[in-house]
């Protein structure tokens, strides 16, 4: 049991270290030596758990995708098949991207897929997010929660493009992930997406308090002088 717990800790440390290195350097330049050094383990211990860098990337993406699944599942359990569920999930996702290097790297690895020896076997977090947004807006459309004349497919394209755009911008500048920026996004989008009946009941700032903290590898700018 002690050996199993130690092995699980080592695996977690390697995934976290790989996430940080992938997020900082990208997949191709990242080296296994840098990852093992960041994790504080030997190269032999790394190879015991992961035969190559591609397997490490898959593990990062899988853990990030699990986190995205928890976020989206919780939003739907709270808000059902509504636009509010999508708003809430977006806020929770951006909060998580700001503080969780594994989720941040999992999204960024989608952009590095061409550099990988083999494509990932399972959908990464970005694909999981897109599929959930599409499914959520399809459900909202079927229950009459979208603006008249708006197809759920068009709505989904806009929401996915906008939210993934925040994620990409946030990889270089974490201020893009701040709650007020996500709120402004929904203040612009919701009047185009929602029915007049629902618009006044939707909360653009989300229905849950922020849990984000500044990401370590994305220092925040100093507050503006007053």
PDB file of C-alpha atoms in Angstrom:
ATOM      1  CA  UNK A   1       0.000   0.000   0.000  1.00  0.00           C
ATOM      2  CA  UNK A   2       2.828   2.408   0.855  1.00  0.00           C
ATOM      3  CA  UNK A   3       4.486   1.692  -2.505  1.00  0.00           C
ATOM      4  CA  UNK A   4       1.213   2.252  -4.334  1.00  0.00           C
ATOM      5  CA  UNK A   5       0.656   5.588  -2.592  1.00  0.00           C
ATOM      6  CA  UNK A   6       4.226   6.659  -3.357  1.00  0.00           C
ATOM      7  CA  UNK A   7       3.788   5.670  -7.010  1.00  0.00           C
ATOM      8  CA  UNK A   8       0.515   7.608  -7.233  1.00  0.00           C
ATOM      9  CA  UNK A   9       2.200  10.701  -5.738  1.00  0.00           C
ATOM     10  CA  UNK A  10       5.071  10.421  -8.188  1.00  0.00           C
ATOM     11  CA  UNK A  11       2.671  10.104 -11.114  1.00  0.00           C
ATOM     12  CA  UNK A  12       0.724  13.176  -9.956  1.00  0.00           C
ATOM     13  CA  UNK A  13       3.962  15.142  -9.536  1.00  0.00           C
ATOM     14  CA  UNK A  14       5.060  14.202 -13.049  1.00  0.00           C
ATOM     15  CA  UNK A  15       1.734  15.243 -14.572  1.00  0.00           C
ATOM     16  CA  UNK A  16       1.834  18.576 -12.753  1.00  0.00           C
ATOM     17  CA  UNK A  17       5.467  19.179 -13.722  1.00  0.00           C
ATOM     18  CA  UNK A  18       4.788  18.240 -17.341  1.00  0.00           C
ATOM     19  CA  UNK A  19       1.839  20.619 -17.374  1.00  0.00           C
ATOM     20  CA  UNK A  20       4.005  23.500 -16.216  1.00  0.00           C
ATOM     21  CA  UNK A  21       6.767  22.741 -18.720  1.00  0.00           C
ATOM     22  CA  UNK A  22       4.337  22.234 -21.626  1.00  0.00           C
ATOM     23  CA  UNK A  23       2.541  25.488 -20.775  1.00  0.00           C
ATOM     24  CA  UNK A  24       5.818  27.420 -20.587  1.00  0.00           C
ATOM     25  CA  UNK A  25       7.769  25.925 -23.500  1.00  0.00           C
ATOM     26  CA  UNK A  26       5.248  24.121 -25.708  1.00  0.00           C
ATOM     27  CA  UNK A  27       5.170  20.409 -26.470  1.00  0.00           C
ATOM     28  CA  UNK A  28       8.021  20.133 -28.988  1.00  0.00           C
ATOM     29  CA  UNK A  29      10.724  22.042 -27.041  1.00  0.00           C
ATOM     30  CA  UNK A  30       9.819  20.445 -23.699  1.00  0.00           C
ATOM     31  CA  UNK A  31      12.299  17.796 -22.597  1.00  0.00           C
ATOM     32  CA  UNK A  32      11.766  14.809 -20.351  1.00  0.00           C
ATOM     33  CA  UNK A  33      14.847  15.878 -18.396  1.00  0.00           C
ATOM     34  CA  UNK A  34      13.279  19.255 -17.629  1.00  0.00           C
ATOM     35  CA  UNK A  35      10.045  17.564 -16.573  1.00  0.00           C
ATOM     36  CA  UNK A  36      11.732  15.053 -14.269  1.00  0.00           C
ATOM     37  CA  UNK A  37      13.832  17.830 -12.733  1.00  0.00           C
ATOM     38  CA  UNK A  38      10.727  19.975 -12.168  1.00  0.00           C
ATOM     39  CA  UNK A  39       9.017  17.008 -10.496  1.00  0.00           C
ATOM     40  CA  UNK A  40      12.082  16.247  -8.377  1.00  0.00           C
ATOM     41  CA  UNK A  41      12.362  12.632  -9.577  1.00  0.00           C
ATOM     42  CA  UNK A  42      14.909  10.685 -11.602  1.00  0.00           C
ATOM     43  CA  UNK A  43      14.630  10.038 -15.328  1.00  0.00           C
ATOM     44  CA  UNK A  44      14.231   6.369 -14.458  1.00  0.00           C
ATOM     45  CA  UNK A  45      11.198   7.114 -12.294  1.00  0.00           C
ATOM     46  CA  UNK A  46       9.689   9.162 -15.108  1.00  0.00           C
ATOM     47  CA  UNK A  47      10.144   6.340 -17.630  1.00  0.00           C
ATOM     48  CA  UNK A  48       8.651   3.860 -15.173  1.00  0.00           C
ATOM     49  CA  UNK A  49       5.361   5.777 -15.358  1.00  0.00           C
ATOM     50  CA  UNK A  50       5.532   7.223 -18.883  1.00  0.00           C
ATOM     51  CA  UNK A  51       7.432   5.643 -21.754  1.00  0.00           C
ATOM     52  CA  UNK A  52       7.667   8.876 -23.733  1.00  0.00           C
ATOM     53  CA  UNK A  53       6.639  12.521 -23.894  1.00  0.00           C
ATOM     54  CA  UNK A  54       3.528  11.748 -25.923  1.00  0.00           C
ATOM     55  CA  UNK A  55       2.174   9.538 -23.118  1.00  0.00           C
ATOM     56  CA  UNK A  56       2.790  12.351 -20.639  1.00  0.00           C
ATOM     57  CA  UNK A  57       0.871  14.773 -22.841  1.00  0.00           C
ATOM     58  CA  UNK A  58      -2.028  12.316 -23.061  1.00  0.00           C
ATOM     59  CA  UNK A  59      -2.095  12.031 -19.265  1.00  0.00           C
ATOM     60  CA  UNK A  60      -2.172  15.829 -18.919  1.00  0.00           C
ATOM     61  CA  UNK A  61      -5.015  16.112 -21.431  1.00  0.00           C
ATOM     62  CA  UNK A  62      -6.966  13.288 -19.783  1.00  0.00           C
ATOM     63  CA  UNK A  63      -6.757  14.911 -16.347  1.00  0.00           C
ATOM     64  CA  UNK A  64      -7.706  18.301 -17.802  1.00  0.00           C
ATOM     65  CA  UNK A  65     -10.656  16.744 -19.640  1.00  0.00           C
ATOM     66  CA  UNK A  66     -11.876  15.173 -16.384  1.00  0.00           C
ATOM     67  CA  UNK A  67     -11.819  18.596 -14.736  1.00  0.00           C
ATOM     68  CA  UNK A  68     -13.788  20.111 -17.635  1.00  0.00           C
ATOM     69  CA  UNK A  69     -16.323  17.283 -17.302  1.00  0.00           C
ATOM     70  CA  UNK A  70     -16.756  18.042 -13.579  1.00  0.00           C
ATOM     71  CA  UNK A  71     -17.243  21.755 -14.284  1.00  0.00           C
ATOM     72  CA  UNK A  72     -19.842  21.220 -16.984  1.00  0.00           C
ATOM     73  CA  UNK A  73     -21.657  18.460 -15.120  1.00  0.00           C
ATOM     74  CA  UNK A  74     -21.972  20.639 -12.014  1.00  0.00           C
ATOM     75  CA  UNK A  75     -23.281  23.593 -14.057  1.00  0.00           C
ATOM     76  CA  UNK A  76     -25.964  21.461 -15.683  1.00  0.00           C
ATOM     77  CA  UNK A  77     -26.971  19.897 -12.371  1.00  0.00           C
ATOM     78  CA  UNK A  78     -27.470  23.398 -10.906  1.00  0.00           C
ATOM     79  CA  UNK A  79     -29.086  25.132 -13.877  1.00  0.00           C
ATOM     80  CA  UNK A  80     -30.502  22.393 -16.127  1.00  0.00           C
ATOM     81  CA  UNK A  81     -30.711  22.892 -19.902  1.00  0.00           C
ATOM     82  CA  UNK A  82     -30.437  26.671 -19.762  1.00  0.00           C
ATOM     83  CA  UNK A  83     -28.176  29.425 -21.009  1.00  0.00           C
ATOM     84  CA  UNK A  84     -27.337  30.133 -17.362  1.00  0.00           C
ATOM     85  CA  UNK A  85     -25.616  26.743 -17.216  1.00  0.00           C
ATOM     86  CA  UNK A  86     -23.351  27.793 -20.097  1.00  0.00           C
ATOM     87  CA  UNK A  87     -22.641  31.173 -18.466  1.00  0.00           C
ATOM     88  CA  UNK A  88     -21.803  29.542 -15.134  1.00  0.00           C
ATOM     89  CA  UNK A  89     -19.627  26.854 -16.730  1.00  0.00           C
ATOM     90  CA  UNK A  90     -17.705  29.513 -18.667  1.00  0.00           C
ATOM     91  CA  UNK A  91     -16.926  31.426 -15.479  1.00  0.00           C
ATOM     92  CA  UNK A  92     -15.873  28.242 -13.679  1.00  0.00           C
ATOM     93  CA  UNK A  93     -13.701  27.159 -16.614  1.00  0.00           C
ATOM     94  CA  UNK A  94     -11.883  30.498 -16.818  1.00  0.00           C
ATOM     95  CA  UNK A  95     -11.395  30.499 -13.032  1.00  0.00           C
ATOM     96  CA  UNK A  96      -9.867  27.033 -13.325  1.00  0.00           C
ATOM     97  CA  UNK A  97      -7.638  27.967 -16.260  1.00  0.00           C
ATOM     98  CA  UNK A  98      -6.246  30.841 -14.184  1.00  0.00           C
ATOM     99  CA  UNK A  99      -5.199  28.635 -11.259  1.00  0.00           C
ATOM    100  CA  UNK A 100      -4.770  25.074 -12.553  1.00  0.00           C
ATOM    101  CA  UNK A 101      -1.654  24.437 -14.691  1.00  0.00           C
ATOM    102  CA  UNK A 102      -2.907  20.989 -15.726  1.00  0.00           C
ATOM    103  CA  UNK A 103      -6.098  22.375 -17.275  1.00  0.00           C
ATOM    104  CA  UNK A 104      -4.176  25.276 -18.816  1.00  0.00           C
ATOM    105  CA  UNK A 105      -1.649  22.924 -20.413  1.00  0.00           C
ATOM    106  CA  UNK A 106      -4.354  20.505 -21.494  1.00  0.00           C
ATOM    107  CA  UNK A 107      -6.010  23.242 -23.563  1.00  0.00           C
ATOM    108  CA  UNK A 108      -2.714  24.492 -24.944  1.00  0.00           C
ATOM    109  CA  UNK A 109      -1.667  21.009 -26.061  1.00  0.00           C
ATOM    110  CA  UNK A 110      -4.500  21.071 -28.612  1.00  0.00           C
ATOM    111  CA  UNK A 111      -2.530  23.705 -30.505  1.00  0.00           C
ATOM    112  CA  UNK A 112       0.589  21.502 -30.447  1.00  0.00           C
ATOM    113  CA  UNK A 113      -1.076  18.361 -31.827  1.00  0.00           C
ATOM    114  CA  UNK A 114       0.827  18.593 -35.138  1.00  0.00           C
ATOM    115  CA  UNK A 115       4.125  18.241 -33.251  1.00  0.00           C
ATOM    116  CA  UNK A 116       3.039  15.009 -31.546  1.00  0.00           C
ATOM    117  CA  UNK A 117       4.236  11.630 -32.784  1.00  0.00           C
ATOM    118  CA  UNK A 118       0.712  10.223 -32.595  1.00  0.00           C
ATOM    119  CA  UNK A 119      -2.609  12.058 -32.223  1.00  0.00           C
ATOM    120  CA  UNK A 120      -4.286  11.776 -28.808  1.00  0.00           C
ATOM    121  CA  UNK A 121      -6.494   8.713 -28.447  1.00  0.00           C
ATOM    122  CA  UNK A 122      -9.251  10.551 -26.555  1.00  0.00           C
ATOM    123  CA  UNK A 123     -10.763  14.010 -26.995  1.00  0.00           C
ATOM    124  CA  UNK A 124      -8.829  16.627 -25.098  1.00  0.00           C
ATOM    125  CA  UNK A 125     -10.392  19.290 -22.875  1.00  0.00           C
ATOM    126  CA  UNK A 126     -10.916  21.755 -25.728  1.00  0.00           C
ATOM    127  CA  UNK A 127     -12.921  19.205 -27.736  1.00  0.00           C
ATOM    128  CA  UNK A 128     -14.847  18.161 -24.612  1.00  0.00           C
ATOM    129  CA  UNK A 129     -15.728  21.801 -23.976  1.00  0.00           C
ATOM    130  CA  UNK A 130     -16.877  22.351 -27.573  1.00  0.00           C
ATOM    131  CA  UNK A 131     -19.054  19.249 -27.529  1.00  0.00           C
ATOM    132  CA  UNK A 132     -20.646  20.267 -24.224  1.00  0.00           C
ATOM    133  CA  UNK A 133     -21.405  23.805 -25.417  1.00  0.00           C
ATOM    134  CA  UNK A 134     -22.933  22.393 -28.611  1.00  0.00           C
ATOM    135  CA  UNK A 135     -25.059  19.925 -26.668  1.00  0.00           C
ATOM    136  CA  UNK A 136     -26.140  22.574 -24.157  1.00  0.00           C
ATOM    137  CA  UNK A 137     -27.219  25.056 -26.823  1.00  0.00           C
ATOM    138  CA  UNK A 138     -29.003  22.322 -28.746  1.00  0.00           C
ATOM    139  CA  UNK A 139     -30.963  21.506 -25.588  1.00  0.00           C
ATOM    140  CA  UNK A 140     -31.648  25.187 -24.928  1.00  0.00           C
ATOM    141  CA  UNK A 141     -32.862  25.628 -28.500  1.00  0.00           C
ATOM    142  CA  UNK A 142     -35.205  22.666 -28.249  1.00  0.00           C
ATOM    143  CA  UNK A 143     -36.822  24.110 -25.125  1.00  0.00           C
ATOM    144  CA  UNK A 144     -37.284  27.536 -26.725  1.00  0.00           C
ATOM    145  CA  UNK A 145     -34.590  29.345 -24.752  1.00  0.00           C
ATOM    146  CA  UNK A 146     -32.771  30.819 -27.768  1.00  0.00           C
ATOM    147  CA  UNK A 147     -33.699  34.055 -29.529  1.00  0.00           C
ATOM    148  CA  UNK A 148     -36.226  33.646 -32.347  1.00  0.00           C
ATOM    149  CA  UNK A 149     -34.595  32.794 -35.657  1.00  0.00           C
ATOM    150  CA  UNK A 150     -31.274  31.808 -34.063  1.00  0.00           C
ATOM    151  CA  UNK A 151     -30.121  28.239 -34.693  1.00  0.00           C
ATOM    152  CA  UNK A 152     -28.357  26.409 -31.916  1.00  0.00           C
ATOM    153  CA  UNK A 153     -25.489  25.579 -34.294  1.00  0.00           C
ATOM    154  CA  UNK A 154     -24.785  29.248 -34.990  1.00  0.00           C
ATOM    155  CA  UNK A 155     -25.043  30.059 -31.296  1.00  0.00           C
ATOM    156  CA  UNK A 156     -22.624  27.260 -30.435  1.00  0.00           C
ATOM    157  CA  UNK A 157     -20.042  28.419 -32.983  1.00  0.00           C
ATOM    158  CA  UNK A 158     -20.062  31.913 -31.527  1.00  0.00           C
ATOM    159  CA  UNK A 159     -19.837  30.764 -27.897  1.00  0.00           C
ATOM    160  CA  UNK A 160     -17.088  28.232 -28.595  1.00  0.00           C
ATOM    161  CA  UNK A 161     -15.062  30.753 -30.611  1.00  0.00           C
ATOM    162  CA  UNK A 162     -15.418  33.422 -27.919  1.00  0.00           C
ATOM    163  CA  UNK A 163     -14.604  31.173 -24.959  1.00  0.00           C
ATOM    164  CA  UNK A 164     -11.674  29.396 -26.622  1.00  0.00           C
ATOM    165  CA  UNK A 165     -10.453  32.839 -27.681  1.00  0.00           C
ATOM    166  CA  UNK A 166     -10.358  33.900 -24.028  1.00  0.00           C
ATOM    167  CA  UNK A 167      -8.436  30.726 -23.190  1.00  0.00           C
ATOM    168  CA  UNK A 168      -5.853  31.364 -25.917  1.00  0.00           C
ATOM    169  CA  UNK A 169      -5.390  35.005 -24.925  1.00  0.00           C
ATOM    170  CA  UNK A 170      -5.266  34.010 -21.260  1.00  0.00           C
ATOM    171  CA  UNK A 171      -2.342  31.664 -21.927  1.00  0.00           C
ATOM    172  CA  UNK A 172      -0.166  34.723 -22.561  1.00  0.00           C
ATOM    173  CA  UNK A 173      -1.922  37.215 -20.276  1.00  0.00           C
ATOM    174  CA  UNK A 174      -3.981  35.841 -17.385  1.00  0.00           C
ATOM    175  CA  UNK A 175      -5.913  39.102 -17.044  1.00  0.00           C
ATOM    176  CA  UNK A 176      -8.080  37.905 -19.948  1.00  0.00           C
ATOM    177  CA  UNK A 177      -9.385  35.169 -17.647  1.00  0.00           C
ATOM    178  CA  UNK A 178     -10.570  37.546 -14.938  1.00  0.00           C
ATOM    179  CA  UNK A 179     -14.197  37.411 -13.998  1.00  0.00           C
ATOM    180  CA  UNK A 180     -15.095  40.890 -15.194  1.00  0.00           C
ATOM    181  CA  UNK A 181     -13.851  40.052 -18.714  1.00  0.00           C
ATOM    182  CA  UNK A 182     -16.002  36.919 -18.835  1.00  0.00           C
ATOM    183  CA  UNK A 183     -18.952  38.954 -17.535  1.00  0.00           C
ATOM    184  CA  UNK A 184     -18.464  41.565 -20.276  1.00  0.00           C
ATOM    185  CA  UNK A 185     -18.393  38.792 -22.857  1.00  0.00           C
ATOM    186  CA  UNK A 186     -21.788  37.539 -21.731  1.00  0.00           C
ATOM    187  CA  UNK A 187     -23.191  41.064 -21.519  1.00  0.00           C
ATOM    188  CA  UNK A 188     -22.465  41.352 -25.250  1.00  0.00           C
ATOM    189  CA  UNK A 189     -23.549  37.837 -26.240  1.00  0.00           C
ATOM    190  CA  UNK A 190     -26.689  37.182 -24.230  1.00  0.00           C
ATOM    191  CA  UNK A 191     -28.887  39.883 -25.825  1.00  0.00           C
ATOM    192  CA  UNK A 192     -28.229  38.112 -29.146  1.00  0.00           C
ATOM    193  CA  UNK A 193     -28.698  34.593 -27.792  1.00  0.00           C
ATOM    194  CA  UNK A 194     -31.536  34.698 -25.271  1.00  0.00           C
ATOM    195  CA  UNK A 195     -35.245  35.331 -25.579  1.00  0.00           C
ATOM    196  CA  UNK A 196     -36.582  38.590 -24.186  1.00  0.00           C
ATOM    197  CA  UNK A 197     -38.521  36.538 -21.658  1.00  0.00           C
ATOM    198  CA  UNK A 198     -35.320  35.055 -20.206  1.00  0.00           C
ATOM    199  CA  UNK A 199     -32.873  37.915 -20.679  1.00  0.00           C
ATOM    200  CA  UNK A 200     -33.684  39.743 -17.446  1.00  0.00           C
ATOM    201  CA  UNK A 201     -33.314  36.570 -15.385  1.00  0.00           C
ATOM    202  CA  UNK A 202     -29.856  35.582 -16.658  1.00  0.00           C
ATOM    203  CA  UNK A 203     -26.866  36.520 -14.497  1.00  0.00           C
ATOM    204  CA  UNK A 204     -23.931  37.483 -16.708  1.00  0.00           C
ATOM    205  CA  UNK A 205     -21.500  37.391 -13.777  1.00  0.00           C
ATOM    206  CA  UNK A 206     -22.439  33.805 -12.997  1.00  0.00           C
ATOM    207  CA  UNK A 207     -24.320  32.462 -10.008  1.00  0.00           C
ATOM    208  CA  UNK A 208     -21.265  31.241  -8.092  1.00  0.00           C
ATOM    209  CA  UNK A 209     -18.455  33.281  -6.473  1.00  0.00           C
ATOM    210  CA  UNK A 210     -15.052  33.237  -8.124  1.00  0.00           C
ATOM    211  CA  UNK A 211     -12.463  30.821  -6.727  1.00  0.00           C
ATOM    212  CA  UNK A 212      -9.641  31.880  -9.025  1.00  0.00           C
ATOM    213  CA  UNK A 213      -6.216  32.959  -7.838  1.00  0.00           C
ATOM    214  CA  UNK A 214      -3.533  34.436 -10.091  1.00  0.00           C
ATOM    215  CA  UNK A 215      -1.597  31.764 -11.995  1.00  0.00           C
ATOM    216  CA  UNK A 216       2.024  31.438 -10.872  1.00  0.00           C
ATOM    217  CA  UNK A 217       3.459  31.539 -14.381  1.00  0.00           C
ATOM    218  CA  UNK A 218       1.300  34.475 -15.484  1.00  0.00           C
ATOM    219  CA  UNK A 219       2.064  37.390 -13.129  1.00  0.00           C
ATOM    220  CA  UNK A 220      -0.688  39.921 -12.770  1.00  0.00           C
ATOM    221  CA  UNK A 221      -0.092  43.561 -13.748  1.00  0.00           C
ATOM    222  CA  UNK A 222       0.048  46.106 -10.906  1.00  0.00           C
ATOM    223  CA  UNK A 223      -3.207  47.928 -10.124  1.00  0.00           C
ATOM    224  CA  UNK A 224      -3.782  51.118 -12.030  1.00  0.00           C
ATOM    225  CA  UNK A 225      -2.863  54.303 -10.199  1.00  0.00           C
ATOM    226  CA  UNK A 226      -5.765  56.350  -8.921  1.00  0.00           C
TER     227      UNK A 226
END
